[in-house]
Amino acid sequence: MKKRVVLFLAVLLLLASVCWPVARARAAIMAAAGSCFMTPIGKSINYGGTTSSAQDEDVIRVTVILKEQRNGTWQEIARISKELEDTDYVSTSDTVTVSGGHYYKVFSTHYTKTGTVESTSSGHTSSYWIDS
């Protein structure tokens, strides 16, 4: 009976040592989420974004890019980024003055890393016309 209990505990320990890192890695892959926003205020645009995770990450980052549409293509006019360590949330925002007479849109990238497991996602807002 003692041999069976010892064998059972050894198998349980082996399974835990194999399954725990896999479960943690899977949680890290599935946990990253993010959003971005822009708010036109006259000829200024307040824009920003957040990245969040279900658990603390070694690294968590949000990058937000404000673009202006000229001749049918989106051109970057401003960029902000913020990176933190050992937390589950990061956010950043800024306000810029624009020339107007164009459509504007915000694009975001969201990044998390725990151990060797990295996760990225992206998003964007609707485009907004700003009068010149």
Protein backbone atom coordinates (compact mmCIF):
# COMPACT_ATOMS: atom_id res chain seq x y z
CA MET A 1 0.00 0.00 0.00
CA LYS A 2 2.82 2.43 0.83
CA LYS A 3 4.42 1.73 -2.55
CA ARG A 4 1.16 2.57 -4.33
CA VAL A 5 0.80 5.85 -2.43
CA VAL A 6 4.42 6.81 -3.13
CA LEU A 7 4.02 5.85 -6.80
CA PHE A 8 0.77 7.82 -7.03
CA LEU A 9 2.39 10.91 -5.49
CA ALA A 10 5.40 10.60 -7.82
CA VAL A 11 3.12 10.43 -10.88
CA LEU A 12 1.07 13.36 -9.59
CA LEU A 13 4.23 15.41 -9.06
CA LEU A 14 5.47 14.55 -12.56
CA LEU A 15 2.16 15.56 -14.13
CA ALA A 16 2.11 18.82 -12.20
CA SER A 17 5.65 19.68 -13.28
CA VAL A 18 4.76 19.05 -16.93
CA CYS A 19 1.25 20.56 -17.01
CA TRP A 20 1.75 23.70 -14.89
CA PRO A 21 4.17 25.47 -17.28
CA VAL A 22 1.96 24.57 -20.25
CA ALA A 23 -1.14 25.93 -18.51
CA ARG A 24 0.71 29.13 -17.52
CA ALA A 25 1.99 29.60 -21.08
CA ARG A 26 -1.50 29.05 -22.49
CA ALA A 27 -2.94 31.59 -20.04
CA ALA A 28 -0.33 34.12 -21.15
CA ILE A 29 -1.17 33.56 -24.81
CA MET A 30 -4.89 33.92 -24.25
CA ALA A 31 -4.77 36.77 -21.73
CA ALA A 32 -3.62 39.86 -23.66
CA ALA A 33 -6.28 42.36 -24.67
CA GLY A 34 -6.25 45.99 -25.68
CA SER A 35 -8.16 48.97 -26.96
CA CYS A 36 -7.54 52.42 -28.40
CA PHE A 37 -9.51 55.64 -28.72
CA MET A 38 -9.49 59.08 -30.29
CA THR A 39 -11.52 62.13 -29.35
CA PRO A 40 -11.53 65.12 -31.74
CA ILE A 41 -11.61 68.46 -29.91
CA GLY A 42 -11.71 71.25 -32.51
CA LYS A 43 -8.36 70.99 -34.33
CA SER A 44 -6.87 68.83 -31.59
CA ILE A 45 -7.13 65.09 -31.15
CA ASN A 46 -6.85 63.32 -27.81
CA TYR A 47 -5.78 59.73 -28.48
CA GLY A 48 -4.51 56.76 -26.50
CA GLY A 49 -4.80 53.12 -25.67
CA THR A 50 -4.56 50.38 -23.04
CA THR A 51 -3.27 46.82 -22.83
CA SER A 52 -4.44 44.46 -20.10
CA SER A 53 -3.88 40.85 -19.13
CA ALA A 54 -5.49 38.30 -16.82
CA GLN A 55 -2.24 38.02 -14.83
CA ASP A 56 0.90 40.05 -14.14
CA GLU A 57 3.26 39.96 -17.12
CA ASP A 58 7.06 40.25 -17.22
CA VAL A 59 6.53 42.95 -19.86
CA ILE A 60 3.32 44.65 -21.01
CA ARG A 61 3.23 47.41 -23.65
CA VAL A 62 0.83 49.55 -25.65
CA THR A 63 1.80 51.52 -28.76
CA VAL A 64 -0.67 53.97 -30.28
CA ILE A 65 -0.22 55.64 -33.67
CA LEU A 66 -2.27 58.58 -34.96
CA LYS A 67 -2.52 58.62 -38.75
CA GLU A 68 -3.84 61.12 -41.27
CA GLN A 69 -5.26 60.11 -44.64
CA ARG A 70 -3.58 61.91 -47.54
CA ASN A 71 -4.02 60.96 -51.20
CA GLY A 72 -5.74 57.72 -50.20
CA THR A 73 -3.01 56.44 -47.83
CA TRP A 74 -2.68 56.58 -44.05
CA GLN A 75 0.44 58.47 -42.94
CA GLU A 76 1.74 58.49 -39.37
CA ILE A 77 1.70 61.91 -37.72
CA ALA A 78 2.16 61.00 -34.03
CA ARG A 79 3.11 57.99 -31.91
CA ILE A 80 3.10 57.19 -28.21
CA SER A 81 4.16 54.03 -26.40
CA LYS A 82 4.39 52.89 -22.81
CA GLU A 83 5.92 49.70 -21.39
CA LEU A 84 5.76 48.41 -17.81
CA GLU A 85 7.10 45.33 -16.03
CA ASP A 86 5.49 42.97 -13.52
CA THR A 87 1.94 44.28 -13.89
CA ASP A 88 -1.26 43.41 -15.76
CA TYR A 89 -2.23 46.84 -17.15
CA VAL A 90 -0.67 49.74 -19.03
CA SER A 91 -2.23 52.86 -20.53
CA THR A 92 -1.08 56.01 -22.30
CA SER A 93 -2.62 59.04 -24.03
CA ASP A 94 -1.68 62.37 -25.58
CA THR A 95 -3.25 65.35 -27.33
CA VAL A 96 -1.93 66.76 -30.62
CA THR A 97 -2.99 69.67 -32.82
CA VAL A 98 -3.67 68.75 -36.47
CA SER A 99 -3.99 70.79 -39.64
CA GLY A 100 -7.48 69.47 -40.43
CA GLY A 101 -9.00 68.96 -43.84
CA HIS A 102 -8.34 65.20 -43.60
CA TYR A 103 -9.57 61.99 -42.05
CA TYR A 104 -7.75 60.81 -38.91
CA LYS A 105 -7.58 57.36 -37.38
CA VAL A 106 -5.77 55.65 -34.47
CA PHE A 107 -4.02 52.28 -34.75
CA SER A 108 -2.76 50.33 -31.73
CA THR A 109 -0.55 47.34 -30.96
CA HIS A 110 -0.69 45.43 -27.67
CA TYR A 111 2.16 43.24 -26.42
CA THR A 112 2.69 40.99 -23.42
CA LYS A 113 5.52 38.66 -22.48
CA THR A 114 5.84 36.17 -19.64
CA GLY A 115 8.93 33.99 -19.68
CA THR A 116 9.42 33.00 -23.31
CA VAL A 117 5.73 33.35 -24.24
CA GLU A 118 4.87 36.49 -26.19
CA SER A 119 1.47 37.72 -27.33
CA THR A 120 0.53 40.58 -29.66
CA SER A 121 -2.73 41.98 -30.92
CA SER A 122 -3.80 45.12 -32.73
CA GLY A 123 -6.77 47.39 -33.15
CA HIS A 124 -7.95 50.66 -34.67
CA THR A 125 -10.66 53.26 -34.35
CA SER A 126 -13.10 54.50 -36.95
CA SER A 127 -11.85 57.40 -39.04
CA TYR A 128 -12.93 60.96 -38.22
CA TRP A 129 -13.02 64.02 -40.47
CA ILE A 130 -11.51 67.16 -38.96
CA ASP A 131 -12.37 70.45 -40.70
CA SER A 132 -9.50 72.75 -41.71
